[in-house]
PDB file of C-alpha atoms and ligand atoms in Angstrom:
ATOM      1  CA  UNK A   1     -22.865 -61.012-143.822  1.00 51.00           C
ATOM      2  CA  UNK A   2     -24.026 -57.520-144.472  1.00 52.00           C
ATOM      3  CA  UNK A   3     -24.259 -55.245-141.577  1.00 52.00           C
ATOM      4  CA  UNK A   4     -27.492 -54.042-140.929  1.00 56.00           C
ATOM      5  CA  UNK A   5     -27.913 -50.640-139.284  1.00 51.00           C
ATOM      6  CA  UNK A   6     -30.578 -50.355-136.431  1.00 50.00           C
ATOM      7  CA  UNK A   7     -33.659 -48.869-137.499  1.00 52.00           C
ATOM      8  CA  UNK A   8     -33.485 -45.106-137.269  1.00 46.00           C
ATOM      9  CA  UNK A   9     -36.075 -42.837-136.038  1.00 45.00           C
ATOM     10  CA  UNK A  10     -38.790 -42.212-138.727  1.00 46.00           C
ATOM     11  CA  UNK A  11     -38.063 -39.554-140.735  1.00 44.00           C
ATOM     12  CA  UNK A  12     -39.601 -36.262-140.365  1.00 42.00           C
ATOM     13  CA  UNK A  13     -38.023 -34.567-143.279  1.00 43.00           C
ATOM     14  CA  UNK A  14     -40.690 -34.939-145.645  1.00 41.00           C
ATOM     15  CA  UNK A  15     -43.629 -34.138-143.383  1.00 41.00           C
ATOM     16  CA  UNK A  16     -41.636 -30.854-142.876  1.00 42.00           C
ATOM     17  CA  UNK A  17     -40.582 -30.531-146.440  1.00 43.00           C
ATOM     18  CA  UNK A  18     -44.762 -30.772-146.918  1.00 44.00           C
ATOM     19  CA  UNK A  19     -45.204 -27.730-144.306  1.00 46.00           C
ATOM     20  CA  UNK A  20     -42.718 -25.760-145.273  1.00 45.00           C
ATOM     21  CA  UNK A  21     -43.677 -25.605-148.967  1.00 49.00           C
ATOM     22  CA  UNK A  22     -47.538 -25.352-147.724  1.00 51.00           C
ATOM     23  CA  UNK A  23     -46.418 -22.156-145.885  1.00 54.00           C
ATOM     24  CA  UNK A  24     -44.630 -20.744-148.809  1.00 59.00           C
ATOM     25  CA  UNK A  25     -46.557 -21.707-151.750  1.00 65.00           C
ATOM     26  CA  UNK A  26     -48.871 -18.627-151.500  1.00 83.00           C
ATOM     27  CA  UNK A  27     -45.972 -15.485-151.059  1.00 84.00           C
ATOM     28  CA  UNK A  28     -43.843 -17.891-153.006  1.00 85.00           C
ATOM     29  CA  UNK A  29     -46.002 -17.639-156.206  1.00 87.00           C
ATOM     30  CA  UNK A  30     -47.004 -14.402-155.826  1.00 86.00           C
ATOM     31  CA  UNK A  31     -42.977 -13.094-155.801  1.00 87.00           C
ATOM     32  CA  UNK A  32     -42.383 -15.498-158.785  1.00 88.00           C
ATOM     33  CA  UNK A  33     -45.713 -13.902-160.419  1.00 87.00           C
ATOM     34  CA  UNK A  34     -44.584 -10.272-159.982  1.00 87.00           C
ATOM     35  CA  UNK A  35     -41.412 -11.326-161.133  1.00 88.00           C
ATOM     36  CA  UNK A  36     -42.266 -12.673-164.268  1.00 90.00           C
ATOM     37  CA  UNK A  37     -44.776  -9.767-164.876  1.00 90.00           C
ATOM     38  CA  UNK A  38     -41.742  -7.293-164.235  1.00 92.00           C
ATOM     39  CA  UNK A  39     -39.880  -9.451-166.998  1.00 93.00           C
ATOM     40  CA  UNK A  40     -42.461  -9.156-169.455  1.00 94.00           C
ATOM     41  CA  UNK A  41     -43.197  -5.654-168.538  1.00 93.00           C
ATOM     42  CA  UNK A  42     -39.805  -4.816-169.444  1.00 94.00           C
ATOM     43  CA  UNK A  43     -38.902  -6.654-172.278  1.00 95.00           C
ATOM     44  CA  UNK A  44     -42.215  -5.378-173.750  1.00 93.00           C
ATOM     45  CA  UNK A  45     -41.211  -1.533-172.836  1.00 93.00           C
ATOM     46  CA  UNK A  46     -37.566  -2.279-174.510  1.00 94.00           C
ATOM     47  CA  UNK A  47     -39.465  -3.877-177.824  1.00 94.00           C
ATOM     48  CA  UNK A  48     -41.708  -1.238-178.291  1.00 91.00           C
ATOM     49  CA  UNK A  49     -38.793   1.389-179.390  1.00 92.00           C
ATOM     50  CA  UNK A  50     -36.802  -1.096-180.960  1.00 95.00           C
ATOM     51  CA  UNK A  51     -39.757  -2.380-182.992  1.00 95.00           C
ATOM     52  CA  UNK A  52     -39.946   1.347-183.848  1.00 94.00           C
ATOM     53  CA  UNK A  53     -36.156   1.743-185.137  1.00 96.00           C
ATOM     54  CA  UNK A  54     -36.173  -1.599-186.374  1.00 96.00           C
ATOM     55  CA  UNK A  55     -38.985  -0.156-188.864  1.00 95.00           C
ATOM     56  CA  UNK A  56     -37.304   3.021-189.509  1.00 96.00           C
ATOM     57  CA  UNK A  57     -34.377   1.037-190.601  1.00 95.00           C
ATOM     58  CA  UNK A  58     -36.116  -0.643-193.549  1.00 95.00           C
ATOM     59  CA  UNK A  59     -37.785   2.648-194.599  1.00 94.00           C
ATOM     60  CA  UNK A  60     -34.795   4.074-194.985  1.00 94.00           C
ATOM     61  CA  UNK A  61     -32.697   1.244-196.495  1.00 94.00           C
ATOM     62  CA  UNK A  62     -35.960   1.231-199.013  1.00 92.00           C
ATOM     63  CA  UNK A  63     -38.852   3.575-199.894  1.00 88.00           C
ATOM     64  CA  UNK A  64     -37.305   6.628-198.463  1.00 88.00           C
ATOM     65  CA  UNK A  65     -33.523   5.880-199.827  1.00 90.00           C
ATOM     66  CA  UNK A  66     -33.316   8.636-201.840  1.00 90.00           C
ATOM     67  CA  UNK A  67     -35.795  10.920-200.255  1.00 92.00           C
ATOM     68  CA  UNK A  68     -33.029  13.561-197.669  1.00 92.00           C
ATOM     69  CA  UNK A  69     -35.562  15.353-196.024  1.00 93.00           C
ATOM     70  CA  UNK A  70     -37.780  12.207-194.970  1.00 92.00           C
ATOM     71  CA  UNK A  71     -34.271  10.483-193.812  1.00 93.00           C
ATOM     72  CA  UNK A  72     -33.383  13.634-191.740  1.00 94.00           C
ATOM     73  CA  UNK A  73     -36.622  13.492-189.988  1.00 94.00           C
ATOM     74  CA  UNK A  74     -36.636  10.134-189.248  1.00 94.00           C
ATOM     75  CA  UNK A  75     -33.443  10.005-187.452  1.00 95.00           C
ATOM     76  CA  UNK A  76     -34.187  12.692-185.561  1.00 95.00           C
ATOM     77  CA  UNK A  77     -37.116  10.264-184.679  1.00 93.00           C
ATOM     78  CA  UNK A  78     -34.863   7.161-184.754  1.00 95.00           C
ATOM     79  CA  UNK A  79     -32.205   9.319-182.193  1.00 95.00           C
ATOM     80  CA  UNK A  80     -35.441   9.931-179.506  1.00 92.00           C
ATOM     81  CA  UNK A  81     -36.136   6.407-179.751  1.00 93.00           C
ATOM     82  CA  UNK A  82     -32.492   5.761-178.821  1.00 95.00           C
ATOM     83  CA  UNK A  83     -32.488   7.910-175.860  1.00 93.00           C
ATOM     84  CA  UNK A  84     -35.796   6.250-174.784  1.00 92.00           C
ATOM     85  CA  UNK A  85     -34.448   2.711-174.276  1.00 95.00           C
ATOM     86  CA  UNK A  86     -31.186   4.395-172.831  1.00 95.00           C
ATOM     87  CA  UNK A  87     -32.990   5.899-170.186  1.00 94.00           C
ATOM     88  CA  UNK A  88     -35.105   2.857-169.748  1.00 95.00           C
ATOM     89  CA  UNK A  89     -32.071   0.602-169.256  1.00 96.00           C
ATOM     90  CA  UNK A  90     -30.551   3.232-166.910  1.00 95.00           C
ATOM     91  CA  UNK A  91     -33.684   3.438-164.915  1.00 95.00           C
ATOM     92  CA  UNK A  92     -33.868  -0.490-164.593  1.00 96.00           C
ATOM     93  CA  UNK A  93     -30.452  -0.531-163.296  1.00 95.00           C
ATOM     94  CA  UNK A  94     -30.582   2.177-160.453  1.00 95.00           C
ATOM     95  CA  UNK A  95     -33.958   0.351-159.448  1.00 94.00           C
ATOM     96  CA  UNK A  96     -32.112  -3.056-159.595  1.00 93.00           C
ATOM     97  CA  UNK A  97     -29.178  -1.760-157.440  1.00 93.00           C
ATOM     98  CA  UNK A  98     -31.389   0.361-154.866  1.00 93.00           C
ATOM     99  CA  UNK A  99     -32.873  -2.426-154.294  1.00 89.00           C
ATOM    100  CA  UNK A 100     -30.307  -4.526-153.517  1.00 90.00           C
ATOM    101  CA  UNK A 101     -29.324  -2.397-150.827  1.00 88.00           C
ATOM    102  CA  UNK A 102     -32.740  -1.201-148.930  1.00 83.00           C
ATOM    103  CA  UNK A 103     -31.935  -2.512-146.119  1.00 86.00           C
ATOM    104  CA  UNK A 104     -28.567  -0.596-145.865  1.00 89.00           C
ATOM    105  CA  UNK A 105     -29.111   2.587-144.112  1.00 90.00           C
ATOM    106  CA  UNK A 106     -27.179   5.666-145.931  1.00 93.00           C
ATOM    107  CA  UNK A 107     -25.517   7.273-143.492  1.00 91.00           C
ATOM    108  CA  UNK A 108     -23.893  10.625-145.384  1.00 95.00           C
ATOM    109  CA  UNK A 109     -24.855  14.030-143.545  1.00 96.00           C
ATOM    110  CA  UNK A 110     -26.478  15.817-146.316  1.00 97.00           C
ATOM    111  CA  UNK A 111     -27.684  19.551-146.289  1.00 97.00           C
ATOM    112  CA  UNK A 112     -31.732  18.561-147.914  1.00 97.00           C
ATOM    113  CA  UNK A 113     -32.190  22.642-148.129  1.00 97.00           C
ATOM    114  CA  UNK A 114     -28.875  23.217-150.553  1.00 97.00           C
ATOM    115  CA  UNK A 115     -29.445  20.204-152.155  1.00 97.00           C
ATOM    116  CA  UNK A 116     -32.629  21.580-153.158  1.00 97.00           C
ATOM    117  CA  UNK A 117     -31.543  24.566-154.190  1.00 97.00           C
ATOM    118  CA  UNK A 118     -29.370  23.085-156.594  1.00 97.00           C
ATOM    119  CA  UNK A 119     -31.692  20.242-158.186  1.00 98.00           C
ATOM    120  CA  UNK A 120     -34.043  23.290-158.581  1.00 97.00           C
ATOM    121  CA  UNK A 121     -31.300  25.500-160.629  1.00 97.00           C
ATOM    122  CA  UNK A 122     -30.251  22.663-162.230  1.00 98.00           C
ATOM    123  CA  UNK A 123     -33.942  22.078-164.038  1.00 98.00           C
ATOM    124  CA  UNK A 124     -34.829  25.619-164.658  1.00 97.00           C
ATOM    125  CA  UNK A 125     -33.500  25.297-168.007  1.00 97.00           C
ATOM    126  CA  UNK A 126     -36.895  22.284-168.272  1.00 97.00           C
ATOM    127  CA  UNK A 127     -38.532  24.788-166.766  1.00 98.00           C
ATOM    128  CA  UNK A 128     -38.223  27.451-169.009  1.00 97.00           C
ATOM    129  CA  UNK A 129     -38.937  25.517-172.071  1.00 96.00           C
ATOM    130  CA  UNK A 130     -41.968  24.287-170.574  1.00 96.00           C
ATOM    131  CA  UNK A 131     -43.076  27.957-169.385  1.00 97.00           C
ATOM    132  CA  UNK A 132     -43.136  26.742-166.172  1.00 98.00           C
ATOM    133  CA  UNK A 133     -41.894  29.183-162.846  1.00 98.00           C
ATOM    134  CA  UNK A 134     -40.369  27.080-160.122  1.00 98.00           C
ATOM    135  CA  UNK A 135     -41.023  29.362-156.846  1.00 97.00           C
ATOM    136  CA  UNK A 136     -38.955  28.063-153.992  1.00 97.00           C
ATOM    137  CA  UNK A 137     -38.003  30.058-150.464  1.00 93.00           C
ATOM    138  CA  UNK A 138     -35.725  27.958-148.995  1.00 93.00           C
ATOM    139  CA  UNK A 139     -35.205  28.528-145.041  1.00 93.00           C
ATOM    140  CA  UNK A 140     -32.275  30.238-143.986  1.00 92.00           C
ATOM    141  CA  UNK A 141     -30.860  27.067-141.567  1.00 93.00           C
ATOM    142  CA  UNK A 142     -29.549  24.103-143.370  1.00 94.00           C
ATOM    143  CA  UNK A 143     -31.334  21.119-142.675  1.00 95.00           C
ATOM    144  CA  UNK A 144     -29.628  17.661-141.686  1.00 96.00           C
ATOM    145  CA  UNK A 145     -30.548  14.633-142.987  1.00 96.00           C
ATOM    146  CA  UNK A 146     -28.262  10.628-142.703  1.00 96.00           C
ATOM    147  CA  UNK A 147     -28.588  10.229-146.477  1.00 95.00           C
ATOM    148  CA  UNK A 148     -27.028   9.125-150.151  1.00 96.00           C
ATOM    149  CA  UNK A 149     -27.130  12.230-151.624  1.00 97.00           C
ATOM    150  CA  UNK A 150     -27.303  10.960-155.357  1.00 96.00           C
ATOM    151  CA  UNK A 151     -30.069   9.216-154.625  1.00 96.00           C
ATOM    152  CA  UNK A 152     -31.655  11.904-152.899  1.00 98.00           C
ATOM    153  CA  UNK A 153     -30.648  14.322-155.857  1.00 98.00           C
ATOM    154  CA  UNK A 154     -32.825  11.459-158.137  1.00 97.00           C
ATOM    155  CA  UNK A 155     -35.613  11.577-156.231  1.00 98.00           C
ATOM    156  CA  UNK A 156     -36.199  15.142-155.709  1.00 98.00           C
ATOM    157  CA  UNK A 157     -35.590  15.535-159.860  1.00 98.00           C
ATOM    158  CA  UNK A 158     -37.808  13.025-160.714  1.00 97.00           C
ATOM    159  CA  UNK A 159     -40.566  14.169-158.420  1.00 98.00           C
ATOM    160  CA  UNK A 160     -39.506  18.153-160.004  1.00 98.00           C
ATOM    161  CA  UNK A 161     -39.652  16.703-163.518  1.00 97.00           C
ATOM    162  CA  UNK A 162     -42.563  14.719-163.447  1.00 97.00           C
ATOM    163  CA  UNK A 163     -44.493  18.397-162.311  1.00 98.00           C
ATOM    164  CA  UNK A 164     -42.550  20.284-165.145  1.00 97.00           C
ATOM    165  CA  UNK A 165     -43.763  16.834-167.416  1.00 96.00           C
ATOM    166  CA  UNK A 166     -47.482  16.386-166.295  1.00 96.00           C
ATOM    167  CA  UNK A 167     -48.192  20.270-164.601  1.00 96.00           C
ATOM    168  CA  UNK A 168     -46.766  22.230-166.732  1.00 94.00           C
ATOM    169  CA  UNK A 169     -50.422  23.583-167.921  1.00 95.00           C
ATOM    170  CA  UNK A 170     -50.271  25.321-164.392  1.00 93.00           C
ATOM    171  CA  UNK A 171     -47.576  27.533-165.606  1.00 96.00           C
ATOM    172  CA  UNK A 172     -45.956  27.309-162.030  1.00 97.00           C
ATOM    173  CA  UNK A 173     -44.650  24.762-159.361  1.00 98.00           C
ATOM    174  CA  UNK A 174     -43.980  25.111-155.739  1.00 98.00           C
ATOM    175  CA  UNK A 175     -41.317  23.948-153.682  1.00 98.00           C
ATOM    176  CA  UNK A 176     -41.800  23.978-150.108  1.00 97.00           C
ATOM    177  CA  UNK A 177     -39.515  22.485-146.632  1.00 96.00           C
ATOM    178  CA  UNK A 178     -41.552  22.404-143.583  1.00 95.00           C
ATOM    179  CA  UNK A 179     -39.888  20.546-139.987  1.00 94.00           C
ATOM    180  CA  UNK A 180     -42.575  18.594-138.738  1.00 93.00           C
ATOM    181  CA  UNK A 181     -42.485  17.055-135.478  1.00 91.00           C
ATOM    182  CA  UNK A 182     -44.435  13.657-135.482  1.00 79.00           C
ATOM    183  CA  UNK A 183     -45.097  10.062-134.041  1.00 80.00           C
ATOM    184  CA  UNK A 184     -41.360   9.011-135.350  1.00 81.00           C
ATOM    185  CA  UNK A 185     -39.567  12.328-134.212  1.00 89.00           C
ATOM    186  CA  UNK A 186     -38.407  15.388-136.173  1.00 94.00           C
ATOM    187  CA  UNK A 187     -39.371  15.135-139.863  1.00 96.00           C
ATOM    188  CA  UNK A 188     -38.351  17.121-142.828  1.00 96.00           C
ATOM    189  CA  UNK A 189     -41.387  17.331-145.426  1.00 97.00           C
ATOM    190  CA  UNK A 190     -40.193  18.503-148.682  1.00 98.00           C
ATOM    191  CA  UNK A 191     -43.153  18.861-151.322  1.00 98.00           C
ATOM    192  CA  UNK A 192     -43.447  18.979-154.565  1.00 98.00           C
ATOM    193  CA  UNK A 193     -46.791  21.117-155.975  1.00 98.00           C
ATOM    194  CA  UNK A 194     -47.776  21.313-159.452  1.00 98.00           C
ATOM    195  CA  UNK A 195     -51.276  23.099-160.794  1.00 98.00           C
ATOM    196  CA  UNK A 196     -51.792  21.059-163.748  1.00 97.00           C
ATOM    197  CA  UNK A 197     -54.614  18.535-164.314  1.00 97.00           C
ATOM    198  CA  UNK A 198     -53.614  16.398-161.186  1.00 97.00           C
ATOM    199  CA  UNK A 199     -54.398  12.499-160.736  1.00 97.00           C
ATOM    200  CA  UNK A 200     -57.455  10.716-160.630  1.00 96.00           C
ATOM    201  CA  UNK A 201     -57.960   8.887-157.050  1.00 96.00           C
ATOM    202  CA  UNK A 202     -57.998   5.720-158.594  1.00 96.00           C
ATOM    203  CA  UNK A 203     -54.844   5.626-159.751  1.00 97.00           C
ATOM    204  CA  UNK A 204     -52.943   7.082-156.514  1.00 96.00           C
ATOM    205  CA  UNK A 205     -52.299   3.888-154.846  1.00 95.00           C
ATOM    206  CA  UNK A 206     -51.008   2.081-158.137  1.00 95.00           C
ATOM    207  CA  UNK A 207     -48.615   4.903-158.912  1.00 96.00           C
ATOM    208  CA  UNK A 208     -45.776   4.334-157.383  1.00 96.00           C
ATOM    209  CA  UNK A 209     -45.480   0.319-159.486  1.00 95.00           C
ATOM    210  CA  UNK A 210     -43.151  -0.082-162.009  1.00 95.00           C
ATOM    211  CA  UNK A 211     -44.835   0.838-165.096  1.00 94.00           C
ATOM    212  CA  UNK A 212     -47.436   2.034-164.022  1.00 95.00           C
ATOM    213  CA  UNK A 213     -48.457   5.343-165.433  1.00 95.00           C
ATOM    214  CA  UNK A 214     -52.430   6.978-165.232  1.00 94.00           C
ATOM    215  CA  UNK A 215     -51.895   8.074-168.887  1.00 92.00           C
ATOM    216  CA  UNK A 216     -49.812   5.779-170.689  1.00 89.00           C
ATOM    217  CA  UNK A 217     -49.668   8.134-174.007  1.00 90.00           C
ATOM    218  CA  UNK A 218     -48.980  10.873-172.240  1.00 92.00           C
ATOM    219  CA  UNK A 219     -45.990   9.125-170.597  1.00 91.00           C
ATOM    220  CA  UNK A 220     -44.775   8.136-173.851  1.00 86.00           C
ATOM    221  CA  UNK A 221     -45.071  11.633-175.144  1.00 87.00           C
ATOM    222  CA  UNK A 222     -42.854  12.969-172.340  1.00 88.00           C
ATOM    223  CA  UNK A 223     -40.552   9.935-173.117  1.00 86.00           C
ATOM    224  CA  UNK A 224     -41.237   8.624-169.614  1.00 90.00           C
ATOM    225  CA  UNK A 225     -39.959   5.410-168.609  1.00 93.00           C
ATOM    226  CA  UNK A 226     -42.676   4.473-165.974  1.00 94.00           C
ATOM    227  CA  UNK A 227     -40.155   3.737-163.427  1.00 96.00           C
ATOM    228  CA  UNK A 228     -39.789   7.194-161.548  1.00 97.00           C
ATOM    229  CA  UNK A 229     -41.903   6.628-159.208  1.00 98.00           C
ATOM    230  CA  UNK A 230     -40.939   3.484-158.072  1.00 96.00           C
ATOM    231  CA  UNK A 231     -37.493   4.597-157.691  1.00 97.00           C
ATOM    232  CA  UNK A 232     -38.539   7.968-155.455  1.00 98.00           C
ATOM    233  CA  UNK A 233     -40.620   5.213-153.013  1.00 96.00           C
ATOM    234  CA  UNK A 234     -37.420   2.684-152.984  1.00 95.00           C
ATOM    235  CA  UNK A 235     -34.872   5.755-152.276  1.00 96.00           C
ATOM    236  CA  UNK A 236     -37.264   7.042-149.649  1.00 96.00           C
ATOM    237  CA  UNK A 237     -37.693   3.654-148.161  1.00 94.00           C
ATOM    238  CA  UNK A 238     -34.454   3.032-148.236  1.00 95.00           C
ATOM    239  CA  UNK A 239     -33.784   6.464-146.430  1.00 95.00           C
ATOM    240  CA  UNK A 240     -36.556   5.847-143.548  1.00 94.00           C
ATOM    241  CA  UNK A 241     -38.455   8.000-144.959  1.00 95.00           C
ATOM    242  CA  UNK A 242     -42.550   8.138-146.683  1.00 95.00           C
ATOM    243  CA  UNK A 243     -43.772   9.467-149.522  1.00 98.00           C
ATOM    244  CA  UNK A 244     -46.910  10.960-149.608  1.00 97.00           C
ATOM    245  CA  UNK A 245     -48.898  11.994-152.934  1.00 98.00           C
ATOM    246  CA  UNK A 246     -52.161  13.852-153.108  1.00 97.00           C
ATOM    247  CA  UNK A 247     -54.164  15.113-155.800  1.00 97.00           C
ATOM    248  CA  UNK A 248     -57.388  17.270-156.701  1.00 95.00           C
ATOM    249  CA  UNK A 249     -58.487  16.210-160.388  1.00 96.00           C
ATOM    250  CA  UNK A 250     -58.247  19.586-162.096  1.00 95.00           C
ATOM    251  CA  UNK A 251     -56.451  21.660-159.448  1.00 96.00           C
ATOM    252  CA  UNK A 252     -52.542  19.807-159.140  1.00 97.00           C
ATOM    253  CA  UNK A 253     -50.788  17.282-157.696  1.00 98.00           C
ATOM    254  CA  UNK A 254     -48.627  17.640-154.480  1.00 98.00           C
ATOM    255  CA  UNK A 255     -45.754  14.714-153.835  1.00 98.00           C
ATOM    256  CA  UNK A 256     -44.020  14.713-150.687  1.00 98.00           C
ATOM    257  CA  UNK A 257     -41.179  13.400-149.471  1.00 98.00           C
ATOM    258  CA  UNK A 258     -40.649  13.319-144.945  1.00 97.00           C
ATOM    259  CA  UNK A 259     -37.155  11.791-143.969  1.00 97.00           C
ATOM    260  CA  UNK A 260     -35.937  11.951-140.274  1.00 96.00           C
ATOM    261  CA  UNK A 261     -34.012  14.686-139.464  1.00 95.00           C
ATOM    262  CA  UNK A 262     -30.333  14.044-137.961  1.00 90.00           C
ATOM    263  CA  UNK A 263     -30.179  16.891-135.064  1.00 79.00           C
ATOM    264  CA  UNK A 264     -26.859  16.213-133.036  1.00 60.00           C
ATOM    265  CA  UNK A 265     -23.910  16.283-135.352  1.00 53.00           C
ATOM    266  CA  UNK A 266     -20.958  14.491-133.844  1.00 53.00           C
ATOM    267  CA  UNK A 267     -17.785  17.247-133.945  1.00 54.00           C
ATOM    268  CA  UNK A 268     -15.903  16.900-136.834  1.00 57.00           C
ATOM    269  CA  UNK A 269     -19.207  16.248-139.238  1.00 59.00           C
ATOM    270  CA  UNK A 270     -18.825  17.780-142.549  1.00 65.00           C
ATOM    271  CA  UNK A 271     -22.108  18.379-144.508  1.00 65.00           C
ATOM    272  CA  UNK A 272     -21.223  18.377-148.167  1.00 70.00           C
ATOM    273  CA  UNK A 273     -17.573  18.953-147.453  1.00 69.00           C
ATOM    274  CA  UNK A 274     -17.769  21.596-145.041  1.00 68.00           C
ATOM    275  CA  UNK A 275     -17.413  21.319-141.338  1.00 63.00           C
ATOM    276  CA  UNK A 276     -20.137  21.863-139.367  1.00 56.00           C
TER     277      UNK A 276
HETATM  278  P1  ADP B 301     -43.172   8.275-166.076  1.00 84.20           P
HETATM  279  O1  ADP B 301     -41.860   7.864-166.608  1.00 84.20           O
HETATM  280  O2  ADP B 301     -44.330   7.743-166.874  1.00 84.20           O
HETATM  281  O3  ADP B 301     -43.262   9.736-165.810  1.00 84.20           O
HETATM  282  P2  ADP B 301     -43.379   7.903-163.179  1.00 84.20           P
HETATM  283  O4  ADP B 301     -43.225   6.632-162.403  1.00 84.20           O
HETATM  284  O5  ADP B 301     -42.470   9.011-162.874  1.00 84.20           O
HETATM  285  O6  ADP B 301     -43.286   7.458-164.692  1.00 84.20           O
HETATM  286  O7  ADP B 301     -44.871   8.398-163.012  1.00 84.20           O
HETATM  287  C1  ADP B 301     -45.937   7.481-163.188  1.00 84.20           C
HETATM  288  C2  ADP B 301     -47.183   8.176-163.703  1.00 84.20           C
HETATM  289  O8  ADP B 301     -47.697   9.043-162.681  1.00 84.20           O
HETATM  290  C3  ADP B 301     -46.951   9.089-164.885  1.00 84.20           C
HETATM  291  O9  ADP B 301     -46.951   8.361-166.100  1.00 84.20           O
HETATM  292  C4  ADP B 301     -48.151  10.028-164.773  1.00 84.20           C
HETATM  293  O10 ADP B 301     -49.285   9.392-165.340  1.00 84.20           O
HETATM  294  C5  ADP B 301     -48.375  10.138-163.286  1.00 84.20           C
HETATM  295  N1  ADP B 301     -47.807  11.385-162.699  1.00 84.20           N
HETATM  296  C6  ADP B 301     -46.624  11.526-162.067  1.00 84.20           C
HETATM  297  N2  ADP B 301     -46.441  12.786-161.637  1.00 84.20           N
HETATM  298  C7  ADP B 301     -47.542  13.480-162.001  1.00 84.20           C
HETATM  299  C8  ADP B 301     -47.989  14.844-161.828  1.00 84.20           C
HETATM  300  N3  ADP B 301     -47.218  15.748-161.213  1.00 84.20           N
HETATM  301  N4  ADP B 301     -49.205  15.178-162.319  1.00 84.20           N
HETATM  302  C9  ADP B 301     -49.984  14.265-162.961  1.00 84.20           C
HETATM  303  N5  ADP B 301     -49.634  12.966-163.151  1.00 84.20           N
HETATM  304  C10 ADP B 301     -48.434  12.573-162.664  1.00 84.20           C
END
């Protein structure tokens, strides 16, 4: 006869199963929501240029075979579209892989004032073709922050770029490094001050999303990507750090970066190479 097995305690596995997926369905969809908007956001930023080559293409394989001067023109055209979904895949990439590790605190001893000092040489040749002065005093003392200082190199360009990009009508940008002393200890604020035609309040707390951009032709004219910003706030996040952005419509934009500021360096530190 077949052994029969005493009857088990009722099973609570699908009640839980029940809560479980009642408790999750909300966050759940939303994460699967942004992800799938990401997705199409991105796969419609990538078509957009290729659409655009992908046109050029036939032109010149048809109407405009013959025609040298059109064909030079439009691969100079074809070559910016190029470089547009390079940068875009690059920029999708560094976001993908900062992400991965925010929760993995960089731990480098990096010098924030000399690393300023050169992201700031390195862009004055932007600057000068956009007419734009960069004025920056840095303080005499170096300045200690635990840090990945590629990523921090990143974030400071794209913050200088985007006010070379969008404030260049100002005809100068400031750089400034105050210590600040506040709720979470010393601070390093590092700002970023264009005079151009600033940012309307509405769009200040959308700014920082990927793809998100207040003037989506403009963007596009600068060859922006739409992804800067999100990668400053997920380096600075990553870095225990805030950015701050503030705007008067008309006046400039200022972007700041505050990271905590490593004060007792343990003997033997080197700061870009060089004992300290
Ligand atoms: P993009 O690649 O479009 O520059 P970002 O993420 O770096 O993307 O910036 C998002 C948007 O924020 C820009 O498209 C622009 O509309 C706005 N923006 C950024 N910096 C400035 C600035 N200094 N002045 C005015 N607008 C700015």
């Amino acid at each position: 006869a077949p052994v029969r097995l005493p009857p088990g305690p009722a099973q609570p596995a699908g009640e839980r199963l029940l809560l479980v997926s009642f408790h999750d369905l909300t966050p759940l969809r939303r994460a699967e929501q942004m992800r799938a908007d990401f997705i199409a956001n991105a796969s419609h930023e990538l078509r957009t240029p290729l659409a655009s080559l992908s046109g050029f293409i036939d032109t010149l394989q048809g109407p405009a075979r013959a025609d040298t001067a059109a064909r030079e023109r439009f691969l100079a055209i074809m070559r910016a579209q190029a470089s547009r979904m390079a940068r875009l895949i690059d920029d999708l990439l560094s976001l993908s892989r900062i992400e991965l590790k925010v929760h993995v605190r960089p731990e480098t001893p990096v010098d924030i004032v000399l690393l300023l000092r050169q992201v700031a040489e390195g862009l004055q040749p932007l600057a000068g073709e956009r007419g734009v002065t960069i004025g920056f005093e840095p303080p005499a003392a170096p300045v200690t922050v635990a840090g990945d200082r590629d990523e921090l190199v990143r974030a400071f360009e794209n913050l200088i770029e985007n006010a070379l990009k969008y404030g260049a009508s100002g005809g100068r940008i400031d750089l400034a490094v105050l210590r600040e002393t506040g709720p979470r200890g010393d601070e390093i604020a590092v700002s970023v001050k264009d005079y151009g035609p600033g940012i309307a309040p509405e769009h200040l707390p959308r700014l920082t999303e990927r793809f998100y951009r207040a003037d989506v032709a403009e963007s596009r004219a600068q060859g922006g990507t739409g992804l800067g910003l999100a990668l400053v706030k997920h380096i600075v996040q990553r870095h225990r750090g805030r950015l701050g952005i503030d705007s008067t419509p008309g006046a400039g934009a200022t972007f700041t970066i505050r990271l905590p500021i490593v004060t007792a360096a343990p003997s033997g530190t080197k700061i870009d190479g060089i004992p300290v």
